[in-house]
Coordinates of C-alpha atoms in Angstrom, one line a residue:
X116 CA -110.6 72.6 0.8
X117 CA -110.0 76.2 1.8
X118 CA -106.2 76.1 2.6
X119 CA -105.5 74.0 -0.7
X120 CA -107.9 76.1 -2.6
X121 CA -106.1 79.8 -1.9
X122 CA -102.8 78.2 -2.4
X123 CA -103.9 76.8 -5.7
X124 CA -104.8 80.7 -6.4
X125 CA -101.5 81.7 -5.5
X126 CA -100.1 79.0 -7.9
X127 CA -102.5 80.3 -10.7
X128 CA -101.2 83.9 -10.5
X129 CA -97.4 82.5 -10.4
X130 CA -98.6 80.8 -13.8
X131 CA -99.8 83.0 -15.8
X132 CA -97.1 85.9 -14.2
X133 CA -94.5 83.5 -15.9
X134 CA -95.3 82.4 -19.4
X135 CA -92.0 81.3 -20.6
X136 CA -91.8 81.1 -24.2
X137 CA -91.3 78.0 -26.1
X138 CA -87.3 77.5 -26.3
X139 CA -84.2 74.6 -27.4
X140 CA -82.5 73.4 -24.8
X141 CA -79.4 75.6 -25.6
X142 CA -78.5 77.3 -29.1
X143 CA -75.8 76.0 -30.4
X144 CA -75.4 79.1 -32.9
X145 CA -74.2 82.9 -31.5
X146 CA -74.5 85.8 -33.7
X147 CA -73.3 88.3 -31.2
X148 CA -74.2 91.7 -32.7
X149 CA -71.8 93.6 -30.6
X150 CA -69.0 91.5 -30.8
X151 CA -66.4 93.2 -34.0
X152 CA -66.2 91.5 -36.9
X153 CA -63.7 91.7 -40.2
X154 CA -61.5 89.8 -42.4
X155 CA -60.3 86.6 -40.5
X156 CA -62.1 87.2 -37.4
X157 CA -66.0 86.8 -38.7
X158 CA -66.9 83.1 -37.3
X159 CA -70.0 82.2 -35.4
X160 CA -70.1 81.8 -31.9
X161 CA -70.4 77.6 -31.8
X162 CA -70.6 75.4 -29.2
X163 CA -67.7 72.6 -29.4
X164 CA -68.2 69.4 -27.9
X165 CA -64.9 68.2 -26.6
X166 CA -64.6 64.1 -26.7
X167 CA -61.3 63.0 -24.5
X168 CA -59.8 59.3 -24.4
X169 CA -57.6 58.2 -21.6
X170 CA -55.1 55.0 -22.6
X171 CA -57.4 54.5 -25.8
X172 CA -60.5 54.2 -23.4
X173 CA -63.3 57.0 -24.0
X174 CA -63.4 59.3 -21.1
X175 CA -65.3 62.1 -20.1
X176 CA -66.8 65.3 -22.2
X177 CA -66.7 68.8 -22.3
X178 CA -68.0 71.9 -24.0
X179 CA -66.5 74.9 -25.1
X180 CA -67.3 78.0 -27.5
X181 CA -65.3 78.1 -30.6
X182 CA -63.4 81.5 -31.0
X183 CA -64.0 84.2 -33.2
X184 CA -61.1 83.4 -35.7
X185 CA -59.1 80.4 -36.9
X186 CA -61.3 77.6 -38.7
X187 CA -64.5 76.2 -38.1
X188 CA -65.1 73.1 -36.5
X189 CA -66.2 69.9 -38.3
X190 CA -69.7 69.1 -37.7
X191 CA -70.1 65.1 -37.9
X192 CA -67.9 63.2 -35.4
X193 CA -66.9 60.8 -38.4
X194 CA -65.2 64.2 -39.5
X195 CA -63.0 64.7 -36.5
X196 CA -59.9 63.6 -35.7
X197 CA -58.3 61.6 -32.5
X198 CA -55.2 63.9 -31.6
X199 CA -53.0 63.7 -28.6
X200 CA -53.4 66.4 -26.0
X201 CA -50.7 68.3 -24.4
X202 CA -50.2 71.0 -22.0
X203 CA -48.2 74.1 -23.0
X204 CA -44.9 75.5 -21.8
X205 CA -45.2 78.6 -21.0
X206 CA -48.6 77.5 -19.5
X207 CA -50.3 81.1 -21.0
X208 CA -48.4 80.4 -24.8
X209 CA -48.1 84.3 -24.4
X210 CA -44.4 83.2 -26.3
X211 CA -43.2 80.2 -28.4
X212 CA -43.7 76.5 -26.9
X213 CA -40.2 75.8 -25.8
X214 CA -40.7 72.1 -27.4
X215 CA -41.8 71.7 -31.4
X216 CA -45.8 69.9 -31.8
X217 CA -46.4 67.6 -34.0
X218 CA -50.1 68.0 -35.1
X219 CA -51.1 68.0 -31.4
X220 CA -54.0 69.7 -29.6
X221 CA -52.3 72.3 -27.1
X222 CA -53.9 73.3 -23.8
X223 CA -53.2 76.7 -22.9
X224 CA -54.5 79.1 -20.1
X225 CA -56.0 82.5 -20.4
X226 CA -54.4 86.0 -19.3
X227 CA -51.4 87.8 -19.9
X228 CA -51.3 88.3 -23.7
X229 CA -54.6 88.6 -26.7
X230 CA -56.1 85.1 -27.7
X231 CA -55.3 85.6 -31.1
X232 CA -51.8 85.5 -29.9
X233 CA -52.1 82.6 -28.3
X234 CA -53.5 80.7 -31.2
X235 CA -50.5 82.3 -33.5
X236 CA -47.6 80.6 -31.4
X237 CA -49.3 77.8 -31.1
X238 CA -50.1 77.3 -34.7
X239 CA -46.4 78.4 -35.4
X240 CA -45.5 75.7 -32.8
X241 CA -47.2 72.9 -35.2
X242 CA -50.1 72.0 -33.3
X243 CA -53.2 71.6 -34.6
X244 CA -56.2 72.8 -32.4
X245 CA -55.9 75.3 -29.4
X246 CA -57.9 74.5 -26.2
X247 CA -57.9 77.9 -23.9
X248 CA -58.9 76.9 -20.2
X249 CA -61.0 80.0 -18.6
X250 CA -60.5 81.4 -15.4
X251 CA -63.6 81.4 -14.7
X252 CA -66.8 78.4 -14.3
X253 CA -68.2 80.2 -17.5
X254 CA -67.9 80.3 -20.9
X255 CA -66.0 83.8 -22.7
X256 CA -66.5 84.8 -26.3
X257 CA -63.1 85.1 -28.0
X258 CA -63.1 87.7 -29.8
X259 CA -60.5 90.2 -31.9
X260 CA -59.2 93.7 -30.9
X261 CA -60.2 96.3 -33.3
X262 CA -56.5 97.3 -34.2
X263 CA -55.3 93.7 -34.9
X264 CA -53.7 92.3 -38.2
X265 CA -52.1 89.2 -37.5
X266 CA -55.2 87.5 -38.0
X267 CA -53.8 84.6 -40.5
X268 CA -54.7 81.8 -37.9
X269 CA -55.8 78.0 -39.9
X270 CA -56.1 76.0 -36.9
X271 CA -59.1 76.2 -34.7
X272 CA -59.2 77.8 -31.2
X273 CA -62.0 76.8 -28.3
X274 CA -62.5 77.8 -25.1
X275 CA -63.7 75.4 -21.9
X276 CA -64.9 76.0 -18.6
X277 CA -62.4 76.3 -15.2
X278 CA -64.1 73.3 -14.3
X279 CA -63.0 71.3 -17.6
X280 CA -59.6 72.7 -17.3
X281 CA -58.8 71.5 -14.1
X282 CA -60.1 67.6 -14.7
X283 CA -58.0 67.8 -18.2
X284 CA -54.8 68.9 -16.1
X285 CA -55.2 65.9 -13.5
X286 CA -55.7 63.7 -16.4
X287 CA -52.3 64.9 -17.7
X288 CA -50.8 64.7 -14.3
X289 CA -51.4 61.1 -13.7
X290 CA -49.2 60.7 -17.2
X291 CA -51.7 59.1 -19.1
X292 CA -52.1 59.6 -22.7
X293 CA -54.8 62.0 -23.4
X294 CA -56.3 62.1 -27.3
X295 CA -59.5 64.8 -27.4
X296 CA -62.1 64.8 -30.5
X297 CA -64.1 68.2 -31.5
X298 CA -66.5 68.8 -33.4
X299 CA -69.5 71.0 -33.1
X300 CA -72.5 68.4 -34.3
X301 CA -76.0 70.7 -35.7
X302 CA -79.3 70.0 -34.4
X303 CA -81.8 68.1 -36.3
X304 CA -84.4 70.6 -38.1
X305 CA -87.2 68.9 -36.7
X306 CA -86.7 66.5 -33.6
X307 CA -89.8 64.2 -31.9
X308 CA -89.6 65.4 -29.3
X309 CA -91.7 68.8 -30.1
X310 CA -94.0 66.2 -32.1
X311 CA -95.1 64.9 -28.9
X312 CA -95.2 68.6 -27.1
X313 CA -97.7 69.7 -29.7
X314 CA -99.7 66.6 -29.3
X315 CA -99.4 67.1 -25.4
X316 CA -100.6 70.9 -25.5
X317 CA -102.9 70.2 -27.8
X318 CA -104.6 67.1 -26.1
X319 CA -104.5 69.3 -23.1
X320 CA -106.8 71.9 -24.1
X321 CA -109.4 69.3 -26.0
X322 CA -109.9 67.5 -22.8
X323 CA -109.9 70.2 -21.0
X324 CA -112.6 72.0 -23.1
X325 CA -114.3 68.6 -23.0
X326 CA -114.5 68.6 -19.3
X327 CA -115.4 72.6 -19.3
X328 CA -118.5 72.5 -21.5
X329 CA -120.0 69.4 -20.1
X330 CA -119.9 71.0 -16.9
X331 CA -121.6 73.9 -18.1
X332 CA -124.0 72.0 -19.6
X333 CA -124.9 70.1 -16.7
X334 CA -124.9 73.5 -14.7
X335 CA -127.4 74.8 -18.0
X336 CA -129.9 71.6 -17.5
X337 CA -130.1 71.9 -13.4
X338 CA -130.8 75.6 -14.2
X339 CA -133.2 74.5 -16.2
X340 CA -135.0 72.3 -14.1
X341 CA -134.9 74.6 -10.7
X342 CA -136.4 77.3 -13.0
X343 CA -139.3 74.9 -14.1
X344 CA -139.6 73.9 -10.3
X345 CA -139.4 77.3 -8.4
X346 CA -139.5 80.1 -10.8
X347 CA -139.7 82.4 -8.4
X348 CA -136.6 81.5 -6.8
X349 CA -134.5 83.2 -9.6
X350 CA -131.3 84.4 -7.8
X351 CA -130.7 81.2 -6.0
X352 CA -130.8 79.5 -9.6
X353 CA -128.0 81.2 -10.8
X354 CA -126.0 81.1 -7.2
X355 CA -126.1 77.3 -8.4
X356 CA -125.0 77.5 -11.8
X357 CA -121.6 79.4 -11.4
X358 CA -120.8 77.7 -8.0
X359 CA -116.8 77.5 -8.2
X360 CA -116.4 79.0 -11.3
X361 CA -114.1 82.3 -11.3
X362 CA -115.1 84.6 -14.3
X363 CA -112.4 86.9 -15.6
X364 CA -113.9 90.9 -16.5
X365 CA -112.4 92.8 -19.3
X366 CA -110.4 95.6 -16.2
X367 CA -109.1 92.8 -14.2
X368 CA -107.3 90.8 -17.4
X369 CA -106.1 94.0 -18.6
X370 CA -104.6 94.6 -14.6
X371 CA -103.5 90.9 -14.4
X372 CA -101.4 90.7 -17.6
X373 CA -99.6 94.1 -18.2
X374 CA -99.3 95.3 -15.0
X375 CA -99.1 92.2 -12.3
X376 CA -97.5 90.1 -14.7
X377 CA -95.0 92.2 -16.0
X378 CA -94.1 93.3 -12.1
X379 CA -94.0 89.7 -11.1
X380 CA -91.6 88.6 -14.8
X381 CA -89.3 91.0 -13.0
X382 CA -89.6 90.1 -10.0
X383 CA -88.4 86.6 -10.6
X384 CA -86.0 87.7 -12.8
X385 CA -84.2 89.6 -10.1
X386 CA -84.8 87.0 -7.4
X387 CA -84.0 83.9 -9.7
X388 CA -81.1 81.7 -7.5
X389 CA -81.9 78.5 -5.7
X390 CA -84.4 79.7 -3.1
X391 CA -86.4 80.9 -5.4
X392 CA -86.5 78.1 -7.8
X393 CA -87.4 75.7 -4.2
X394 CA -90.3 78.0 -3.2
X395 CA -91.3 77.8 -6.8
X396 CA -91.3 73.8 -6.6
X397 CA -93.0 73.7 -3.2
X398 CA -95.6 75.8 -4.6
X399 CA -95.9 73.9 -7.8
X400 CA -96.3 70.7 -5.8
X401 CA -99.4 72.3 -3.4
X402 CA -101.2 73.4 -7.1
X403 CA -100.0 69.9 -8.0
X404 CA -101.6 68.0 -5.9
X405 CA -104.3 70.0 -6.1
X406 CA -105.5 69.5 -9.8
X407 CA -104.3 66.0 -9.5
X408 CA -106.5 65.1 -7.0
X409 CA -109.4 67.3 -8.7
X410 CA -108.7 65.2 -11.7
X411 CA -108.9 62.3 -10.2
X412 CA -111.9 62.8 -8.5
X413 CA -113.6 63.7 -11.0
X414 CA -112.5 60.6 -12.8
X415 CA -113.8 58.2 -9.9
X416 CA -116.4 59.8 -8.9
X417 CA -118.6 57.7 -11.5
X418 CA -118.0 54.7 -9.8
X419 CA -118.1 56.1 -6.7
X420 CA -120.8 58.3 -6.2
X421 CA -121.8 57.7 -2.8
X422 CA -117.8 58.3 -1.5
X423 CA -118.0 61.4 -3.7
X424 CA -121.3 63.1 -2.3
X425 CA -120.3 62.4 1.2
X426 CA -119.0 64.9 3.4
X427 CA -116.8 65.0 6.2
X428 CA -115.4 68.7 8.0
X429 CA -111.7 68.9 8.3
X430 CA -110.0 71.0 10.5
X431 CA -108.6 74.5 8.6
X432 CA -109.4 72.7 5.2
X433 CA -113.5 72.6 5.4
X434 CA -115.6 69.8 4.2
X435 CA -113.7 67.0 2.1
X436 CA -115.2 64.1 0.6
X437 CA -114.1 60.7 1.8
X438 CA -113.2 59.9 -2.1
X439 CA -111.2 63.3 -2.0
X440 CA -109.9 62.0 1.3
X441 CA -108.9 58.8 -0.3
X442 CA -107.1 60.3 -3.5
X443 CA -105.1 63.0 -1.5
X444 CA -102.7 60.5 -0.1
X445 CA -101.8 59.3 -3.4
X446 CA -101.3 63.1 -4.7
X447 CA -99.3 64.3 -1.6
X448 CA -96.7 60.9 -2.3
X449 CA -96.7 61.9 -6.1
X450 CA -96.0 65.5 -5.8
X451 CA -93.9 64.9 -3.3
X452 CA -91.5 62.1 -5.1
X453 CA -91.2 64.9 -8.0
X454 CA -90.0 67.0 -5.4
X455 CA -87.5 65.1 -4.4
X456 CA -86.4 63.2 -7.5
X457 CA -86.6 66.2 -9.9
X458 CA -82.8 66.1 -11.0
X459 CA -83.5 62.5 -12.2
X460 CA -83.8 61.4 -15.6
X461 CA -86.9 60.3 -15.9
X462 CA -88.6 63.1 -13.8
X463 CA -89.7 65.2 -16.5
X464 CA -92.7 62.3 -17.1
X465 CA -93.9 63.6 -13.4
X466 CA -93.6 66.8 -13.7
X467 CA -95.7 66.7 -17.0
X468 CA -98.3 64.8 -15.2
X469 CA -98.5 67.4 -12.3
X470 CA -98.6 70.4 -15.3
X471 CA -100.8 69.0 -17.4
X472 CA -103.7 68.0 -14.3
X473 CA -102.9 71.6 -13.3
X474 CA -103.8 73.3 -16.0
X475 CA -107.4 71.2 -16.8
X476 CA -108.3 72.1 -13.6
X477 CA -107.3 75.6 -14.2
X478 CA -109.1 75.9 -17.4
X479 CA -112.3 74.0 -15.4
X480 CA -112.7 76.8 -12.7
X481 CA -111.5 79.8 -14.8
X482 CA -113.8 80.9 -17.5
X483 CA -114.1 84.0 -19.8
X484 CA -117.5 85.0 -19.9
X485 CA -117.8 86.5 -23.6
X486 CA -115.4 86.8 -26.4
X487 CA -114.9 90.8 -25.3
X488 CA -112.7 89.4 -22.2
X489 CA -111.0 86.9 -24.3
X490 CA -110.4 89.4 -26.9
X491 CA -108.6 91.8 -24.5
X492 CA -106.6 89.1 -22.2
X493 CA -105.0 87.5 -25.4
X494 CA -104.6 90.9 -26.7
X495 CA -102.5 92.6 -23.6
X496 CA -100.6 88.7 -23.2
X497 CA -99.6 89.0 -27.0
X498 CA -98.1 92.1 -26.7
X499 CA -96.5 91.1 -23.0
X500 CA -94.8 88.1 -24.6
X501 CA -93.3 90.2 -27.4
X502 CA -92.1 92.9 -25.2
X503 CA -90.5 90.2 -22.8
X504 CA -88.7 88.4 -25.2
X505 CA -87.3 90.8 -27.9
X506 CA -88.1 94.2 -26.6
X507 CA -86.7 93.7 -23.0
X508 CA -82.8 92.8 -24.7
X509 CA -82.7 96.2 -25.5
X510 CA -83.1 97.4 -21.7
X511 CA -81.8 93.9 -19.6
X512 CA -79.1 93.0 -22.6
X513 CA -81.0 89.6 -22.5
X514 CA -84.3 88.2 -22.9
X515 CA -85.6 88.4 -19.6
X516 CA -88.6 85.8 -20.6
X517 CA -85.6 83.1 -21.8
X518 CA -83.5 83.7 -18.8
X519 CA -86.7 83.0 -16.2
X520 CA -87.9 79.6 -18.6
X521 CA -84.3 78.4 -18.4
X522 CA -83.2 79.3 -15.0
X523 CA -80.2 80.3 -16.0
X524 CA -79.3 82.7 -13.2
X525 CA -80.3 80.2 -10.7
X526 CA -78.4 77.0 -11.0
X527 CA -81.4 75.3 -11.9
X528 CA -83.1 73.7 -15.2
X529 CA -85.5 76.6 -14.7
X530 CA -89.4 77.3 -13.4
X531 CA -91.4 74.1 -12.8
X532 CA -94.0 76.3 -14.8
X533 CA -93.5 74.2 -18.0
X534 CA -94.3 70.9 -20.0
X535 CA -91.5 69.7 -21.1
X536 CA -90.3 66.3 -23.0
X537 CA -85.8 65.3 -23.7
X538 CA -84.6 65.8 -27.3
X539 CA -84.5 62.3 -28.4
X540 CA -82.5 62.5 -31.6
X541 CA -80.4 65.8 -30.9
X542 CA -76.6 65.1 -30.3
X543 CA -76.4 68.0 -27.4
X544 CA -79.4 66.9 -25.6
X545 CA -81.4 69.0 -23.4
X546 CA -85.3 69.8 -23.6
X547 CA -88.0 71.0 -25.7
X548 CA -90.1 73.2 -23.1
X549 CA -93.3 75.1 -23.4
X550 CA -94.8 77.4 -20.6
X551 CA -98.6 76.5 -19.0
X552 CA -99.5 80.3 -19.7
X553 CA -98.9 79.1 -23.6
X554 CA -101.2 76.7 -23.1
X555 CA -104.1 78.4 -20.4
X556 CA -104.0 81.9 -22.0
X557 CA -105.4 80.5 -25.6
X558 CA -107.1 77.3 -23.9
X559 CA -109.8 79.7 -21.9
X560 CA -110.7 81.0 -25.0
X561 CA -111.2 77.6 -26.6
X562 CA -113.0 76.4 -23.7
X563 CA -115.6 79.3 -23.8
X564 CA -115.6 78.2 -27.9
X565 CA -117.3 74.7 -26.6
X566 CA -119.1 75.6 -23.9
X567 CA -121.2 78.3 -26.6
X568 CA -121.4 75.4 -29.1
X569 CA -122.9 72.7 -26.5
X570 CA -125.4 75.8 -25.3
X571 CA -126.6 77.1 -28.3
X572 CA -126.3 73.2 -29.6
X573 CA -124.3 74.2 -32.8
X574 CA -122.8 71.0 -34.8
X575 CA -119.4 70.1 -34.8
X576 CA -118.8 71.6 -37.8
X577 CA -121.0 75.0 -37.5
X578 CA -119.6 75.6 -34.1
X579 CA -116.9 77.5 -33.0
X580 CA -115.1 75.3 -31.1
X581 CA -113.7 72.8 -34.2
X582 CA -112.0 76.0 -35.7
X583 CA -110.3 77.3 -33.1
X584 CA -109.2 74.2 -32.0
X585 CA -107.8 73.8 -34.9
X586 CA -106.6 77.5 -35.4
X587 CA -104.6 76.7 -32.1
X588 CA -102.6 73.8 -33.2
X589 CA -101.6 75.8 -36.3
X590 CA -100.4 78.3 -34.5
X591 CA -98.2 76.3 -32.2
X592 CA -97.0 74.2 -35.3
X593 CA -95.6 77.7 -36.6
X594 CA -94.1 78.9 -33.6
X595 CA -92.1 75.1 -33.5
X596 CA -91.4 75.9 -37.5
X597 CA -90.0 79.5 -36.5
X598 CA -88.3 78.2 -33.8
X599 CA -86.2 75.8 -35.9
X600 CA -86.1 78.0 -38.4
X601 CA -84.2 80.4 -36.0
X602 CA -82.2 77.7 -34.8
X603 CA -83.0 77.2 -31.5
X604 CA -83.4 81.1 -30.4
X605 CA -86.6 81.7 -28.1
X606 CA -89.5 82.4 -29.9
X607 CA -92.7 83.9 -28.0
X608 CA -95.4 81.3 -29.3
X609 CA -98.1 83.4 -28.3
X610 CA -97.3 85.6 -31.3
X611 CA -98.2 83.1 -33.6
X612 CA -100.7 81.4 -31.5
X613 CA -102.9 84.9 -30.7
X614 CA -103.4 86.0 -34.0
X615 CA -104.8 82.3 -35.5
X616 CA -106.7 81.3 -33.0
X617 CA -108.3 84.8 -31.9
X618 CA -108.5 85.9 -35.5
X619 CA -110.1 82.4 -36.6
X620 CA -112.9 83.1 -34.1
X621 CA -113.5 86.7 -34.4
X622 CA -113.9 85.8 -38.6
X623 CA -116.1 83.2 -38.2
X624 CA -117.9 84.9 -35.5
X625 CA -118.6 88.3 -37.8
X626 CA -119.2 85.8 -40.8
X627 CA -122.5 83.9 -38.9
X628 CA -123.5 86.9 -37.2
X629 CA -122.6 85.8 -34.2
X630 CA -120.2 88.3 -33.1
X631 CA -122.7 90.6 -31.2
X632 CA -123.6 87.7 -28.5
X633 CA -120.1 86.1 -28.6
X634 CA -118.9 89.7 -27.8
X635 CA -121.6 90.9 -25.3
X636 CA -122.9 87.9 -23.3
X637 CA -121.1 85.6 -24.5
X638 CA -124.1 82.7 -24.2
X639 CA -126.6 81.7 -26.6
X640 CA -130.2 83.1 -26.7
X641 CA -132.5 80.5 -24.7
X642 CA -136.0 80.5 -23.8
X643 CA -136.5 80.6 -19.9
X644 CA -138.1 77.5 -18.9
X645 CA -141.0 79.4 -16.8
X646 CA -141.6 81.7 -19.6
X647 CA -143.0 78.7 -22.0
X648 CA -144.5 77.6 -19.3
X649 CA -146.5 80.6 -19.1
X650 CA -147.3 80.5 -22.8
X651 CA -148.7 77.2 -22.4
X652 CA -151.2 77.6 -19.6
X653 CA -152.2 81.4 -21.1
X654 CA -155.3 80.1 -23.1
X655 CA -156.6 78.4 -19.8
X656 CA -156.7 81.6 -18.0

């Protein structure tokens, strides 16, 4: 299928160009480094989740950022308190409320005067939380002037979006009796959902690997036989035995990852709005339904072997077999429901079917030849996904590898580039994500790790493949502990996941003597089929 075929390419370079890291759906803690801090003004940035109740009946909810100063929110919603809501006059609270509170949660706007004034004559006014509407869809950190003092504030101040503001004022307009709830709950320290991501990534790459080798030994054993049957037919043996396969070299992985990928991070950093994210999805679906359908395929095509090995020759796509022919429908609807449906809860299920199909099929027709190539393409993409995330603050003022995974310029839940599976027992939701080049990048190494075992017949346990399979879940169970550990911040997983599973292999390989062949040809020793055959008819002669 040549049309299906170079866009699937095109989809390839688009996933490996962006390899987002690992991240929570949202942190819920800010340490802003450049925001002032000192006595009565040092509080973490926190995300407030604002409960209202119209008439005693829950209603909708909001978030905000918690301010700067004042006190911290309660945590546990069993913590916080039911209190009435009311709007302030003057609307800013740049002066005294003209009527006394009683405990209540004021709603003030910004502009005009500092938010720390604000809270003051509200606090001085009796009321017990502040609630400062923004002028603008986003969120603002409140934070204190360097030359203020009158910093004595106990009641807590938040700030919600325009948006919020303007449903809690028609709410208030219709005179109904408004009670609001905050709190800012914490996430759990280890949720299932990342559980399940491991086991997905991980299950990815072993049946991918699976598939891999067995293909490459059933590439090594027709080898074998043509050999046997026209030995001097040596070229058109090997034409044969890489047929589909696209082998990586040692200059372009070094091209592809620092220069390409880093050009292309950028460029879909810059471009990143709603165009982009749709040309992204469209081309997602095409690489979609491509591994789908190869998956598939491959799947039926024991049962059906005669549907599989017949040809037909379609127009601009070449010649399809009628089982491919069969499957594609199925794919096309598939992709295509995603496509459509993607905002829906439940979508994420599809999209992870898609992903993972993708990427098996990926790791079946891309192959590192030795461990050299390996060695340098995990090498440049470890040092890519540390510059991108921490290094590229200090030039963008963000991580420009967290802002592409999370879509966050583009109205969107991000690149379709990911697997990704809901937070089931976090109070603010969202998703546990990780990107397919976190997956591919580390999974064409382990691939070639099986494919040398099954060739040079090595057990299960004296192989390669075992301990780097292992080496590769252990490194992804670190980069989940880091990430918790950080609470929620983006972590770059290949950092953790490089150095175990490309260390693991380059030990072992150095400790069986095995490193000069991994390194070189990267396939066993074998006798040559022809050759023994020579041996054996020699005395005859």
């Amino acid at each position: 299928m040549g049309f299906s075929r170079f866009c699937f390419f095109i989809l390839l370079i688009i996933i490996f160009f962006s390899n987002p890291t690992p991240v929570a759906a949202g942190d819920i803690v800010h340490d802003d480094k450049f925001a002032p801090k000192k006595p009565g003004c040092e509080n973490d940035f926190v995300l407030v989740k604002v409960q209202t109740w119209v008439d005693g009946v829950e209603g909708a909810e909001f978030v905000g950022v918690g301010a700067r100063f004042g006190t911290t929110i309660v945590s546990k919603e069993k913590n916080a308190n039911q209190t009435h809501l009311t709007q302030s006059d003057p609307r800013d609270c740049c002066s005294q409320p003209k009527k006394k509170l009683t405990g209540d949660v004021i709603m003030v706007t910004r502009g005009r005067c500092k938010f720390t004034t604000k809270a003051n004559f509200a606090q001085a006014a009796g009321a017990s939380a502040v609630l400062i509407i923004n002028n603008q869809r986003e969120l603002y950190k409140m934070v204190c002037e360097p030359d203020e003092t009158d910093l004595d504030i106990h009641i807590p101040t938040v700030m919600l979006p325009q948006d919020a503001g303007v449903e809690l004022e028609r709410m208030l307009s219709n005179r109904s009796s408004i009670s609001v709830q905050l709190y800012s709950p914490k996430r759990p320290v280890v949720d299932i959902a990342e559980v399940f991501l491991w086991l997905m990534a991980v299950g990815t790459v072993l049946c991918a690997s699976y598939w891999s080798a067995w293909s490459a030994n059933e590439a090594a054993i027709e080898h074998d036989k043509l050999l046997q049957d026209f030995s001097e037919d040596l070229s058109n043996a090997k034409v044969v035995g890489t047929s589909g396969i696209v082998e990586v070299n040692t200059k372009s992985a070094i091209l592809f990852v620092v220069v390409a990928a880093s050009c292309f991070l950028i460029l879909l950093y810059k471009l990143m709005s709603e165009w982009f994210i749709e040309l992204l999805v469209v081309i997602f679906c095409i690489g979609g339904v491509e591994g789908l359908q190869t998956c598939i395929v491959a799947l039926l095509s024991r049962w059906f072997k005669h549907a599989a090995q017949s040809y037909i020759k379609v127009p601009f796509f070449g010649p399809v077999s009628y089982l491919t022919l069969a499957v594609l429908p199925f794919c096309v609807v598939f992709a295509v429901l995603w496509a459509v449906y993607r905002q829906s809860k439940f979508s994420w299920i599809t999209q992870d079917i898609l992903g993972i199909a993708l990427i098996i099929t990926v790791l079946q027709i891309v192959h590192v030849p030795n461990l050299k190539v390996g060695t340098v393409l995990l090498g440049c993409a470890f040092m890519y996904d540390i510059f991108w995330v921490f290094v590229s603050k200090k030039l963008f003022h963000e991580s420009v590898m967290i802002v592409v995974a999370r879509g966050d310029k583009s109205g969107e839940d991000g690149i379709p580039m990911l697997l990704k599976i809901p937070r089931m027992f976090d109070p603010w939701g969202g998703f546990s994500i990780i990107g397919f080049g976190d997956i591919l990048l580390p999974g064409l190494l382990i691939t070639f790790s099986l494919r040398y075992d099954w060739l040079a017949k090595k057990r299960i346990r004296a192989g390669y493949f075992l301990w780097a399979m292992f080496a590769y879940g252990l490194g992804l169970l670190i980069t989940y502990v880091a990430l918790n550990l950080m609470d929620g911040h983006g972590q770059p997983a290949l950092l953790y996941i490089v150095p175990f599973t490309l260390g693991t292999f380059l030990s072992l390989g150095k400790k069986r003597g095995d490193l000069g062949i991994l390194w070189s040809s990267g396939q066993p020793e074998r006798e040559c089929p022809h050759v023994r055959l020579g041996q054996t008819h020699a005395p005859n002669e």
